[in-house]
mmCIF file of C-alpha atoms and ligand atoms in Angstrom:
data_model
loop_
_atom_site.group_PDB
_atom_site.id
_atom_site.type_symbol
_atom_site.label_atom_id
_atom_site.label_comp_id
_atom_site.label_asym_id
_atom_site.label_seq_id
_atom_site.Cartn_x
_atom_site.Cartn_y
_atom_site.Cartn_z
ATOM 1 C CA UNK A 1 100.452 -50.335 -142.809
ATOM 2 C CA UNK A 2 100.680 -53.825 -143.988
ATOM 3 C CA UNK A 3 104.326 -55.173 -142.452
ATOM 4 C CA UNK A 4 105.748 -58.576 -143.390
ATOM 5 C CA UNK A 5 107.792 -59.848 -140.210
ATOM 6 C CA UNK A 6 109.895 -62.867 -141.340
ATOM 7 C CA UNK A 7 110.992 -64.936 -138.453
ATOM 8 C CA UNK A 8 107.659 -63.780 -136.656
ATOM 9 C CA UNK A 9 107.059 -67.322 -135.349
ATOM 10 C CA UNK A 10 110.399 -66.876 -133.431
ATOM 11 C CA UNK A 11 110.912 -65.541 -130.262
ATOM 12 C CA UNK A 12 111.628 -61.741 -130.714
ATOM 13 C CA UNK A 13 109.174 -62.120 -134.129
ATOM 14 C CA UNK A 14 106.423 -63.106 -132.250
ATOM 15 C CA UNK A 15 106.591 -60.511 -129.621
ATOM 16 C CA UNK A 16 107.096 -57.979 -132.188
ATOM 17 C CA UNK A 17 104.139 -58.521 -134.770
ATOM 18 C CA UNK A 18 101.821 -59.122 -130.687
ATOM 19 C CA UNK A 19 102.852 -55.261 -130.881
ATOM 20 C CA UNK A 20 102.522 -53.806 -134.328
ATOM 21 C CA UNK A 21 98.941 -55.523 -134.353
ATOM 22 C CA UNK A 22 98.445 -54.011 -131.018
ATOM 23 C CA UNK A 23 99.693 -50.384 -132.785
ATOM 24 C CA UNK A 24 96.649 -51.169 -135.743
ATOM 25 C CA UNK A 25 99.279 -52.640 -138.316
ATOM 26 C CA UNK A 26 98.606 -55.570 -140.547
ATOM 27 C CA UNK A 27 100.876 -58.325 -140.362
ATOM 28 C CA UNK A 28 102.114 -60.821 -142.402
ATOM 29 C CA UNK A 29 104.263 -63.816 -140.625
ATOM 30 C CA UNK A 30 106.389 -65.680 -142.462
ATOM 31 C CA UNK A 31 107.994 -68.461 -141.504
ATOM 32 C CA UNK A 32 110.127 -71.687 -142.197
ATOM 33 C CA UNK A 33 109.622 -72.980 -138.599
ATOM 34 C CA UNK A 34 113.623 -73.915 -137.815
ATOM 35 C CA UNK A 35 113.616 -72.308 -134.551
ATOM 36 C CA UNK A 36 110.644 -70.672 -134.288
ATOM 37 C CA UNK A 37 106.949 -72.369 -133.650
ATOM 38 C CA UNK A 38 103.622 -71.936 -134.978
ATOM 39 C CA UNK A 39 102.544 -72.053 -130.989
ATOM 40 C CA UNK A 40 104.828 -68.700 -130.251
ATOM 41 C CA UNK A 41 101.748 -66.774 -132.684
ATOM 42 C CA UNK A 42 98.847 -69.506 -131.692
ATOM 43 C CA UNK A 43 96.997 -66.604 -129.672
ATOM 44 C CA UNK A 44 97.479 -64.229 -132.672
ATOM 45 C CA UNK A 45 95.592 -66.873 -135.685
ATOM 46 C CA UNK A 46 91.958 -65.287 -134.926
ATOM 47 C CA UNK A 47 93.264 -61.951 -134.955
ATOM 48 C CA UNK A 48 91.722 -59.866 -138.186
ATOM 49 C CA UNK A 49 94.607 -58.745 -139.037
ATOM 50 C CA UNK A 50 97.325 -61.431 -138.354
ATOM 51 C CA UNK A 51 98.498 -63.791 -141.809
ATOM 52 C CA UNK A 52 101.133 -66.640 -141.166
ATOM 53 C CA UNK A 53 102.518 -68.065 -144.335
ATOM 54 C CA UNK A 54 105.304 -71.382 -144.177
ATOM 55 C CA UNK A 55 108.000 -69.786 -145.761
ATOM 56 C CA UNK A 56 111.840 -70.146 -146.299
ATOM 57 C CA UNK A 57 113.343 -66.173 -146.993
ATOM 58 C CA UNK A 58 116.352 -68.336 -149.106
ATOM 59 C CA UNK A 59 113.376 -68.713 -151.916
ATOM 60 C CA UNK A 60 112.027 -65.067 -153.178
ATOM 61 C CA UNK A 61 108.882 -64.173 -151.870
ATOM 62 C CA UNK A 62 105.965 -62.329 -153.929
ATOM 63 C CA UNK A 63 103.812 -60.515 -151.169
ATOM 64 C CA UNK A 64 102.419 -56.990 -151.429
ATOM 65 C CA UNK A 65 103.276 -54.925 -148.488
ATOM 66 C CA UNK A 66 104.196 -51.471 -147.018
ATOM 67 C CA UNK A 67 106.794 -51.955 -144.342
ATOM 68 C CA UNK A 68 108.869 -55.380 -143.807
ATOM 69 C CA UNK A 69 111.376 -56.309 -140.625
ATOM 70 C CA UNK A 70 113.793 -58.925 -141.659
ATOM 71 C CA UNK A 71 114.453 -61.616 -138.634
ATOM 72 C CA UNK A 72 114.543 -64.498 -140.067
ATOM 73 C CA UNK A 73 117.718 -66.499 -138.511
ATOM 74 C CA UNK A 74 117.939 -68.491 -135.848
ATOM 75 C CA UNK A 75 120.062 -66.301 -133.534
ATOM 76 C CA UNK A 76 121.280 -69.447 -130.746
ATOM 77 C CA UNK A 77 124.729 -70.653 -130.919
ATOM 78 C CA UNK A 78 124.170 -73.794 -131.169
ATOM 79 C CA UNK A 79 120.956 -73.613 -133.615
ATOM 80 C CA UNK A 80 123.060 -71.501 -135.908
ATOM 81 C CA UNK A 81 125.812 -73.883 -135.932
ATOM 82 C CA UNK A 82 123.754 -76.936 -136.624
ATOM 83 C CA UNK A 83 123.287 -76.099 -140.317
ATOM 84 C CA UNK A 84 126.109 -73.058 -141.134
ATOM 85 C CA UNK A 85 125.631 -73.456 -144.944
ATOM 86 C CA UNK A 86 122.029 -72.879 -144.384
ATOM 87 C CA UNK A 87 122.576 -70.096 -141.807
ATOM 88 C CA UNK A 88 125.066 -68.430 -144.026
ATOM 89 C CA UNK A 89 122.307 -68.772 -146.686
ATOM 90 C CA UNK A 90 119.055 -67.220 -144.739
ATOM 91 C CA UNK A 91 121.148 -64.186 -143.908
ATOM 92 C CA UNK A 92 122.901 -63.194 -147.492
ATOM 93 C CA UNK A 93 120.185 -65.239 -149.358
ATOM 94 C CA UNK A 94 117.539 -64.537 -147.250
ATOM 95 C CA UNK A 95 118.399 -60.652 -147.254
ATOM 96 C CA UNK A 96 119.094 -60.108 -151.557
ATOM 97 C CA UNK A 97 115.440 -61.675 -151.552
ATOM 98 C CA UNK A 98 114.001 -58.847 -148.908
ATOM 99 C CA UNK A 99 115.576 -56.531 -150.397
ATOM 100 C CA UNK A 100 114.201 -57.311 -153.611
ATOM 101 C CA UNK A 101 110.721 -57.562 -152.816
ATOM 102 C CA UNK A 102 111.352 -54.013 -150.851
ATOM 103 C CA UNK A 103 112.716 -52.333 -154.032
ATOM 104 C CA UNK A 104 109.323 -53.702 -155.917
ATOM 105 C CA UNK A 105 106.848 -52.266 -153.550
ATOM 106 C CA UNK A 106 108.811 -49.556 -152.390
ATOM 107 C CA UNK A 107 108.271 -50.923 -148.711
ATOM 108 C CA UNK A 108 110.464 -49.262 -145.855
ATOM 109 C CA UNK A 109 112.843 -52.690 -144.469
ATOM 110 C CA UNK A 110 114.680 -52.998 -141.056
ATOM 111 C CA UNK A 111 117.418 -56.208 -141.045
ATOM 112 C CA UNK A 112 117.411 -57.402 -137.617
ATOM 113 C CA UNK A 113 121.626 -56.889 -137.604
ATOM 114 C CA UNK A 114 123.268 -58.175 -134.129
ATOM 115 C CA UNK A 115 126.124 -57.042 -131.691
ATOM 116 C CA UNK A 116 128.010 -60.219 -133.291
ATOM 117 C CA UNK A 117 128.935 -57.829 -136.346
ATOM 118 C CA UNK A 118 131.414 -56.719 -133.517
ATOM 119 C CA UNK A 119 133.183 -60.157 -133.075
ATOM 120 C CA UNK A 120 135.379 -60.134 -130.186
ATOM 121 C CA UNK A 121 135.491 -56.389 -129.182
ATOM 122 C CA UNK A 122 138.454 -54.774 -128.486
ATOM 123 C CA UNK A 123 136.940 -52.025 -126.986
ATOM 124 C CA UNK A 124 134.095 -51.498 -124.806
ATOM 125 C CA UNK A 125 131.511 -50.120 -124.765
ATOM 126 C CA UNK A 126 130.517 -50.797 -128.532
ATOM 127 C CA UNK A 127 130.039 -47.845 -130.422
ATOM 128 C CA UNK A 128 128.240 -48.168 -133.814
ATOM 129 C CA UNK A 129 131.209 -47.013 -135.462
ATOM 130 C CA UNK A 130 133.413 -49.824 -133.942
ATOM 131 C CA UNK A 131 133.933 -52.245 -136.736
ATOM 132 C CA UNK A 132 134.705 -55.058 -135.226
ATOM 133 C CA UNK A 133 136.889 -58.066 -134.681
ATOM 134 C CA UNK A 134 135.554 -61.432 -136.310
ATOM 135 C CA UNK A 135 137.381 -64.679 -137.180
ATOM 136 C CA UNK A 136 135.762 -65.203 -140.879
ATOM 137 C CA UNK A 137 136.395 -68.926 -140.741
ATOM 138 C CA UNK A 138 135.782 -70.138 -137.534
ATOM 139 C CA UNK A 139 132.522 -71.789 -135.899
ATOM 140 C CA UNK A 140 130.529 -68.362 -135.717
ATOM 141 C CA UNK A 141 131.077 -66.726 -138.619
ATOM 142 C CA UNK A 142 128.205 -68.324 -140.595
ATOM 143 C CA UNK A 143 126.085 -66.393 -138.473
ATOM 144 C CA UNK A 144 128.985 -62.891 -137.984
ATOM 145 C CA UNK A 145 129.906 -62.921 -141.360
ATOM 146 C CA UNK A 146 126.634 -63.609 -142.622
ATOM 147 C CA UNK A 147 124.510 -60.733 -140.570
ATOM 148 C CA UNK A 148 127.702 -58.668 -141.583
ATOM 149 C CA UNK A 149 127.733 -59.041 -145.058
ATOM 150 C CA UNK A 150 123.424 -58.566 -145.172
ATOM 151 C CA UNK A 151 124.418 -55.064 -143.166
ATOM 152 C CA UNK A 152 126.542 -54.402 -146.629
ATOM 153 C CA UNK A 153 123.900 -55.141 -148.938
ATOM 154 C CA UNK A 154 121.299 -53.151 -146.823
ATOM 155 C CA UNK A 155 123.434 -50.027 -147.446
ATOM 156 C CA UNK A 156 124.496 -50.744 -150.964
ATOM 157 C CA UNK A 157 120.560 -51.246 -151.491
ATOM 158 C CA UNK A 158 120.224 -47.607 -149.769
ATOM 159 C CA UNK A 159 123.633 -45.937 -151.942
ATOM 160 C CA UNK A 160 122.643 -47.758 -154.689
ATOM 161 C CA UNK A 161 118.958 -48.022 -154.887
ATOM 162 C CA UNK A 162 118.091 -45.215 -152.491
ATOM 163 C CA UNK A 163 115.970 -47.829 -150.661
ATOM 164 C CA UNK A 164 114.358 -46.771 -147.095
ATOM 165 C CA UNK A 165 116.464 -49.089 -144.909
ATOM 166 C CA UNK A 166 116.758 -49.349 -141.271
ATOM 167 C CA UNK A 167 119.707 -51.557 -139.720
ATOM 168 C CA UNK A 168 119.288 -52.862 -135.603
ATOM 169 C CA UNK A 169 122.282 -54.275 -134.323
ATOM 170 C CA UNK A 170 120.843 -56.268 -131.689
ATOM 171 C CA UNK A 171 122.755 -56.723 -128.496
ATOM 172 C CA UNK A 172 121.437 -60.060 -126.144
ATOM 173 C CA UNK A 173 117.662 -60.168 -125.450
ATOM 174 C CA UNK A 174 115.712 -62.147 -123.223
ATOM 175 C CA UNK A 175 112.282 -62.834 -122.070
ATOM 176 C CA UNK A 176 109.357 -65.186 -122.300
ATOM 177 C CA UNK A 177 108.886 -67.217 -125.443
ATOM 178 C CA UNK A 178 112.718 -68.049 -125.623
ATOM 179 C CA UNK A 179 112.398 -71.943 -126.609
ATOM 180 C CA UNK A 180 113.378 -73.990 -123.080
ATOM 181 C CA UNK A 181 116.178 -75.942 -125.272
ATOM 182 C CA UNK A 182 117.340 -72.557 -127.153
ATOM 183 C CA UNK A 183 120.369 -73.539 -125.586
ATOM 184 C CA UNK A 184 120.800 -69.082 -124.834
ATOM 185 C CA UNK A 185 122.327 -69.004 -121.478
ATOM 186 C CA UNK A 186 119.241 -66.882 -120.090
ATOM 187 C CA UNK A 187 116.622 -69.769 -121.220
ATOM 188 C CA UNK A 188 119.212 -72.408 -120.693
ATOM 189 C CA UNK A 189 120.178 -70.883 -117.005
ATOM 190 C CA UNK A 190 116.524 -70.445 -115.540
ATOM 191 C CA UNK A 191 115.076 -74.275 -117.233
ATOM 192 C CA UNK A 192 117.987 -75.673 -115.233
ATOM 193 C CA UNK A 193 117.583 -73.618 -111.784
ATOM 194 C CA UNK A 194 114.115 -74.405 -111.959
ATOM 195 C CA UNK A 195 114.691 -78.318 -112.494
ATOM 196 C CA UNK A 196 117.320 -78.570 -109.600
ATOM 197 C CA UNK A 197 119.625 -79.236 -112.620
ATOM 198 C CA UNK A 198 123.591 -77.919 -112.425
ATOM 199 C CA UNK A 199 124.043 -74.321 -114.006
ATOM 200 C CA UNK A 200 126.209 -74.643 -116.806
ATOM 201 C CA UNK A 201 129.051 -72.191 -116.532
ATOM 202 C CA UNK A 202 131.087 -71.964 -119.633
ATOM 203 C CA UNK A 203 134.578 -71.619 -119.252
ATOM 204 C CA UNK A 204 135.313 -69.889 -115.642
ATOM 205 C CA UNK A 205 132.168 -67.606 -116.499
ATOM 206 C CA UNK A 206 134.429 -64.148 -116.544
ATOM 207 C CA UNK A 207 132.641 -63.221 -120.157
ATOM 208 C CA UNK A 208 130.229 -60.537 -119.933
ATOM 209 C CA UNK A 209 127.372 -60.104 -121.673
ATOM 210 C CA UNK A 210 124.322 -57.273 -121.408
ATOM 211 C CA UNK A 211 120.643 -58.345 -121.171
ATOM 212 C CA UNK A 212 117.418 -56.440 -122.328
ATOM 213 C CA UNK A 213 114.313 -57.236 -121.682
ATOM 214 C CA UNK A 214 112.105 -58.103 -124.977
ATOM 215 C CA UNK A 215 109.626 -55.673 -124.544
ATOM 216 C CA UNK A 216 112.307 -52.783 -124.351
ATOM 217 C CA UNK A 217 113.876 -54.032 -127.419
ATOM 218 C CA UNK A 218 110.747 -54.211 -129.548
ATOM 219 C CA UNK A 219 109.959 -50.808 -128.681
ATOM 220 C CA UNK A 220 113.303 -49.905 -130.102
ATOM 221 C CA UNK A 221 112.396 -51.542 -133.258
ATOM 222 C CA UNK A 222 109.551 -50.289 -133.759
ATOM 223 C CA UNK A 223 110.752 -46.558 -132.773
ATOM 224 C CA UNK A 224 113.768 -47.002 -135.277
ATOM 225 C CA UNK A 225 111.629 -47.981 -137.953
ATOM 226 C CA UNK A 226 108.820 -45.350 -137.451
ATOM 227 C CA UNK A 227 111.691 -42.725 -137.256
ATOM 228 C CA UNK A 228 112.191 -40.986 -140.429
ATOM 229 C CA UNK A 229 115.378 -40.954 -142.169
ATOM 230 C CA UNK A 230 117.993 -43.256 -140.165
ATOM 231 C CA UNK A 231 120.362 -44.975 -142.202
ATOM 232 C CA UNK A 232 123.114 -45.835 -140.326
ATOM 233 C CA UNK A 233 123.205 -49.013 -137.549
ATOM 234 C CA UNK A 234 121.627 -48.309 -134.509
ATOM 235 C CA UNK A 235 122.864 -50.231 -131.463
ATOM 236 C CA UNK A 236 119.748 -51.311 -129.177
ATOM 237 C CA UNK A 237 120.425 -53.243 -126.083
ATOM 238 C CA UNK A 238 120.484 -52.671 -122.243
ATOM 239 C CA UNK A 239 124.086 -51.043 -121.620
ATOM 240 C CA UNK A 240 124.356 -53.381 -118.225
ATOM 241 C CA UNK A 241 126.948 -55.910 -118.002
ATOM 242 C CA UNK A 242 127.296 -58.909 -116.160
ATOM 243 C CA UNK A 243 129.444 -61.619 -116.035
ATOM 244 C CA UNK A 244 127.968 -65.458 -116.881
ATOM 245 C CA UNK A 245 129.373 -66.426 -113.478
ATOM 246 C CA UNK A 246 126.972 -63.680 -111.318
ATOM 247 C CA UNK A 247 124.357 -64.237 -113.878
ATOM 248 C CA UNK A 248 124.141 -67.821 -113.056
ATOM 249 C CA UNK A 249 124.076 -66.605 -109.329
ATOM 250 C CA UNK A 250 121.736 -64.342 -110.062
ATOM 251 C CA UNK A 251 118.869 -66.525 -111.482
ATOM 252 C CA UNK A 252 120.194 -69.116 -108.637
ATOM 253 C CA UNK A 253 118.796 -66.458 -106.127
ATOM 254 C CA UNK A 254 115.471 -65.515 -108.071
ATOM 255 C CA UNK A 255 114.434 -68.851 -108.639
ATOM 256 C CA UNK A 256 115.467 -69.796 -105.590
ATOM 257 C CA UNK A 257 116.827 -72.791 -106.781
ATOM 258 C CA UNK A 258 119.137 -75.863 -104.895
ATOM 259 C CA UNK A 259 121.038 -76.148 -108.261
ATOM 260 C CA UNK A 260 125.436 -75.808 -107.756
ATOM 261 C CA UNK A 261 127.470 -74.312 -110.930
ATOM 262 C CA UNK A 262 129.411 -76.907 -112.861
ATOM 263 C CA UNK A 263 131.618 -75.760 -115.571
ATOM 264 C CA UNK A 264 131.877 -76.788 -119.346
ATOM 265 C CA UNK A 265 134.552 -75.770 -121.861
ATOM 266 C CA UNK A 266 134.672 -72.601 -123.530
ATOM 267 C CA UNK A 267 133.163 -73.001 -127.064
ATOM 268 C CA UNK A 268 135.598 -71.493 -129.188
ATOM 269 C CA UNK A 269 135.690 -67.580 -130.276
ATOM 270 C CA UNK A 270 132.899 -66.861 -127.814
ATOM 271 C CA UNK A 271 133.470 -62.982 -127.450
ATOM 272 C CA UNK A 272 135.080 -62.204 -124.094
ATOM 273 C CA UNK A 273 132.779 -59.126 -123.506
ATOM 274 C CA UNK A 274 129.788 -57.532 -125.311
ATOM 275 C CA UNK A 275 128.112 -53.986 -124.051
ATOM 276 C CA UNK A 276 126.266 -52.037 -126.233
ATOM 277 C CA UNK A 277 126.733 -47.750 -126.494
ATOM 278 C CA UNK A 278 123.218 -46.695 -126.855
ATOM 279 C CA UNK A 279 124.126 -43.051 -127.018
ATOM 280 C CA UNK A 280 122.794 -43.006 -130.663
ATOM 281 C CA UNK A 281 119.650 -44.706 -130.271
ATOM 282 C CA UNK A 282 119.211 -42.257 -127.018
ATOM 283 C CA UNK A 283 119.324 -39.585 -129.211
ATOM 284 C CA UNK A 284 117.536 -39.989 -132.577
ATOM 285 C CA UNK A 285 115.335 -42.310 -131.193
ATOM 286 C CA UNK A 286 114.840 -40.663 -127.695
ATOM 287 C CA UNK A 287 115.216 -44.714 -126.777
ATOM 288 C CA UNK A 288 116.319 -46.626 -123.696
ATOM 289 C CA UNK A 289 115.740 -49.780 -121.790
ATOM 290 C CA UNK A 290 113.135 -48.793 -119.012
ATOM 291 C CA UNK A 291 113.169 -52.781 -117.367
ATOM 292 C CA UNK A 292 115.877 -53.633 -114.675
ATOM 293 C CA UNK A 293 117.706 -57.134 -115.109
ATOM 294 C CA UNK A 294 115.649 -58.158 -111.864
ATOM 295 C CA UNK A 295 112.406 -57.388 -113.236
ATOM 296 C CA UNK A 296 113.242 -58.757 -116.481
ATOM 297 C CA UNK A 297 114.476 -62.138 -115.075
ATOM 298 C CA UNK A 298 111.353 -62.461 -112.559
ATOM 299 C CA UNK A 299 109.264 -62.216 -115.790
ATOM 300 C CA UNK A 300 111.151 -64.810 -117.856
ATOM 301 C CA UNK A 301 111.108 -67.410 -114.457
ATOM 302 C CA UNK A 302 107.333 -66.556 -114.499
ATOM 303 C CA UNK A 303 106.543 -68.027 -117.660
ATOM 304 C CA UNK A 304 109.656 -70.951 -117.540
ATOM 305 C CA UNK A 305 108.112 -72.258 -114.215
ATOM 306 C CA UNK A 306 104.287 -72.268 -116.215
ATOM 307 C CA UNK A 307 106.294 -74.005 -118.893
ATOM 308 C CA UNK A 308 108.135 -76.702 -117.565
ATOM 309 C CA UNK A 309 106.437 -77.536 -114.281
HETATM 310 P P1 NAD B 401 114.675 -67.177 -133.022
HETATM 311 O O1 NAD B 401 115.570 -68.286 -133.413
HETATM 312 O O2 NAD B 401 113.710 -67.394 -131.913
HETATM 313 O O3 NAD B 401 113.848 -66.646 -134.270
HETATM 314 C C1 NAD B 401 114.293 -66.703 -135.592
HETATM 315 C C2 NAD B 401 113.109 -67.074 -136.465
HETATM 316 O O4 NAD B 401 113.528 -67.122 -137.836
HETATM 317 C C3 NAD B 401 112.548 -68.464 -136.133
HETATM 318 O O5 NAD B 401 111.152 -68.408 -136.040
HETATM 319 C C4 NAD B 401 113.016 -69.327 -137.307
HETATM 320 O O6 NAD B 401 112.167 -70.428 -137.546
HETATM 321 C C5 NAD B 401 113.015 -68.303 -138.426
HETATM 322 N N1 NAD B 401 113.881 -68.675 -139.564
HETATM 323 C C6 NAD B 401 115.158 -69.126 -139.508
HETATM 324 N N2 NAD B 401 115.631 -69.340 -140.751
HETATM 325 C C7 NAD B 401 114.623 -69.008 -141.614
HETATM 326 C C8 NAD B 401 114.476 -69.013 -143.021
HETATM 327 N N3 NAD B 401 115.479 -69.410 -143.821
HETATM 328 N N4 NAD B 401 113.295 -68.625 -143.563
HETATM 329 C C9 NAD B 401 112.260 -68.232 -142.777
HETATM 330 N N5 NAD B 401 112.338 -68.207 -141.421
HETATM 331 C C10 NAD B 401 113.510 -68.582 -140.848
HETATM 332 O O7 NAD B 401 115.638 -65.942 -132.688
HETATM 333 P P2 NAD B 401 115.287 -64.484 -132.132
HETATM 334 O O8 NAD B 401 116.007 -64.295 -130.858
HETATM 335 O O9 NAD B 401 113.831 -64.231 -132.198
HETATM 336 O O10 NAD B 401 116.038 -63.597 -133.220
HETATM 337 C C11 NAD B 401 115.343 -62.925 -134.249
HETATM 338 C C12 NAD B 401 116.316 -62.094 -135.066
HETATM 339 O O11 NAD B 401 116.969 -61.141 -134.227
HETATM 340 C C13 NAD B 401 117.419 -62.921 -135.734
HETATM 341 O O12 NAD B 401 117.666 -62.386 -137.016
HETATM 342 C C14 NAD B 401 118.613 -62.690 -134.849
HETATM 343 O O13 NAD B 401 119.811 -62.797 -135.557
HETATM 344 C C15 NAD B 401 118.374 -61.278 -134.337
HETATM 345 N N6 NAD B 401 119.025 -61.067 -133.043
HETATM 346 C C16 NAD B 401 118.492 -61.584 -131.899
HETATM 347 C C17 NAD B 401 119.169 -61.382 -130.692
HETATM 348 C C18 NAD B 401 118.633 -61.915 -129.392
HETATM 349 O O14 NAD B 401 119.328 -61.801 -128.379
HETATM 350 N N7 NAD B 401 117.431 -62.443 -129.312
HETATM 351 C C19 NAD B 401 120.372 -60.680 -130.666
HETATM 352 C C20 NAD B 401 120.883 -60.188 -131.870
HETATM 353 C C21 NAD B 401 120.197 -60.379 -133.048
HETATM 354 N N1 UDP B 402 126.857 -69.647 -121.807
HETATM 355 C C1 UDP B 402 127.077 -70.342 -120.643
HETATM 356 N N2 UDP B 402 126.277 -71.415 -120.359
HETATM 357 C C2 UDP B 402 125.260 -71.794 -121.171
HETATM 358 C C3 UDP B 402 125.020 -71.068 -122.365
HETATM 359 C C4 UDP B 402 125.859 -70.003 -122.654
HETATM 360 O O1 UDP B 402 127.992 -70.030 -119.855
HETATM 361 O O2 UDP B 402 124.571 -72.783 -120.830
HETATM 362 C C5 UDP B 402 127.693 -68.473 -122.091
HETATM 363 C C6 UDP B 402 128.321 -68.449 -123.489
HETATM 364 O O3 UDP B 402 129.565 -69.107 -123.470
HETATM 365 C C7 UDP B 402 128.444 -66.963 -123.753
HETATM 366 C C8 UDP B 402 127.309 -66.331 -122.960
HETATM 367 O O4 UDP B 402 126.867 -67.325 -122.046
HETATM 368 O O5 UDP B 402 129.657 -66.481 -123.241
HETATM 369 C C9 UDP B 402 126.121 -65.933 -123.836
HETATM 370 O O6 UDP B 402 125.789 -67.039 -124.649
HETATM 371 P P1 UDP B 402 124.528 -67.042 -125.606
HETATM 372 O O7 UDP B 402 124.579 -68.330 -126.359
HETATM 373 O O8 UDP B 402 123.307 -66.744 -124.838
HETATM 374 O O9 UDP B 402 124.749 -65.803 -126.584
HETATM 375 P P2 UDP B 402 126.033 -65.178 -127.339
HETATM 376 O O10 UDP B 402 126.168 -63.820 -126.762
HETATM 377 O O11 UDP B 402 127.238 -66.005 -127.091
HETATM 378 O O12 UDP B 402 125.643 -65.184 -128.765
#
């Protein structure tokens, strides 16, 4: 197939068009560089197969193509914050124009959704059928509101337009790539245990997030889009929480490191707690996260220490 991966210069993007190439795919990158770098795909410009086009998804886009995966957003706090208009924009923008150019060619389209669409749970696990608990106007919801209301158009396309759509909600991935000043806590965690630097803890580090390992979570994708006939959201993520405060300790011991904890404020409406229910992607997709959070984090500190030593 020929697959158009917007937001394949970024760091899940890149991994993920690495792997349909590796499947025999053709793929088409596209780009507008805010987060993402033309270095993450650098080893993938000779490949026959691989096409990188400069590329903002707010403008339509007239490409011929088969299958596309939406990811184009930048998915950091702080990088999503920096310009909300424009976030706001790439997701409800950025996903009327996908859709679009999937209802001309007919192309099968996944929207790289995002545990965010659940705000600040009041339950947990998350269940796909939780529907969540966002503040519409505070600092996140150019990024919750936005994913949320591209999730709506994705299924009106489907009701409407009987489109093949496919909808990931995403729960916190990690692994090599991740930009050193991607300001993540993973990325930001392991850059400052391996430069002796102070971990920084925000708020008294009791919020819990869930970590998968990037090559887990593109095999999901790819599984849920090569599955026929799923349209309804499919939770992937690594059902293993962990609160920022042992995280921090955690990397602290892997790495090694002399670094103390020194804690920040709490930026506001950062969700208390976030773990994902993977029963349905166990299920239809026969899916699960095979890498422990040790393995995972030994990886990432592989290719940090190669990156900033
Ligand atoms: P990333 O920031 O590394 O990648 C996003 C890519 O999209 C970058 O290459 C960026 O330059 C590009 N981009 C941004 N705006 C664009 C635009 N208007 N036009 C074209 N390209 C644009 O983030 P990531 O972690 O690789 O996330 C990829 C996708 O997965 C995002 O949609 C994100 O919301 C979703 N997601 C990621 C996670 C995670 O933990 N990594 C969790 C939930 C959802
Ligand atoms: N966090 C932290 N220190 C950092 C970066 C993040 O304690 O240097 C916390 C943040 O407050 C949040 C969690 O780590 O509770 C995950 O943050 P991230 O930005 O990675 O993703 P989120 O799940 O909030 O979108």
């Amino acid at each position: 197939m020929k697959i158009l991966v917007t937001g394949g210069a970024g760091f899940l993007g890149s991994h993920l068009s690495e792997k349909l190439l590796d499947i025999g795919h053709e793929v088409l990158c596209v780009d507008n560089f805010y987060t993402g770098t033309k270095k993450n795909v650098s080893h993938l410009m000779e490949h026959p197969n691989f096409e990188l086009i400069r590329h903002d998804v707010t403008f339509p886009l007239y490409v011929e193509v088969d299958g596309i995966f939406n990811l184009a957003c930048p998915a950091s706090p702080i990088h999503y914050q920096r310009n909300p208009v424009q976030t706001t924009k790439t997701s409800i923008h950025g996903a009327i124009n996908i859709l679009g150019l999937a209802k001309r060619t007919g192309a099968r389209v996944l929207q790289a959704s995002t545990s965010e669409v659940y705000g600040d749970p009041t339950i947990s696990p998350q269940p796909e059928s939780y529907w969540g608990n966002v503040n519409p106007i505070g600092i996140r919801a150019c990024y919750d509101e936005g994913k949320r209301a591209a999730e709506t158009l994705f299924f009106d396309y489907y009701r409407q337009y009987n489109l093949d759509i496919r909808v990931a909600r995403i729960f916190n991935t990690y692994g090599p790539r991740m930009a050193p000043d991607d300001g993540r806590v993973v990325s930001n965690f392991i850059v400052q245990a391996l430069q002796n630097q102070e971990l920084t803890v925000y708020g008294e580090g009791k919020q819990v997030r869930s970590f998968c390992y990037v090559d887990d979570l593109v095999e999901g994708l790819i599984s849920l889009f090569f599955t026929e006939g799923i349209h309804e959201p499919i939770n992937l993520g690594n059902p293993a929480p962990i609160t920022m405060l042992e995280l921090a300790q955690e990397i602290i011991s892997i790495t090694g490191s002399k670094s103390r904890i020194t804690y920040l404020p709490l930026p506001s409406d950062d969700p208390l707690t976030r773990e994902p229910d993977i029963a349905k992607a166990r299920q239809l997709l026969n899916w699960q996260p095979k890498e422990s959070r040790g393995d995972g984090l030994r990886k990432t500190v592989k290719y940090f220490q190669e990156l900033v030593n």
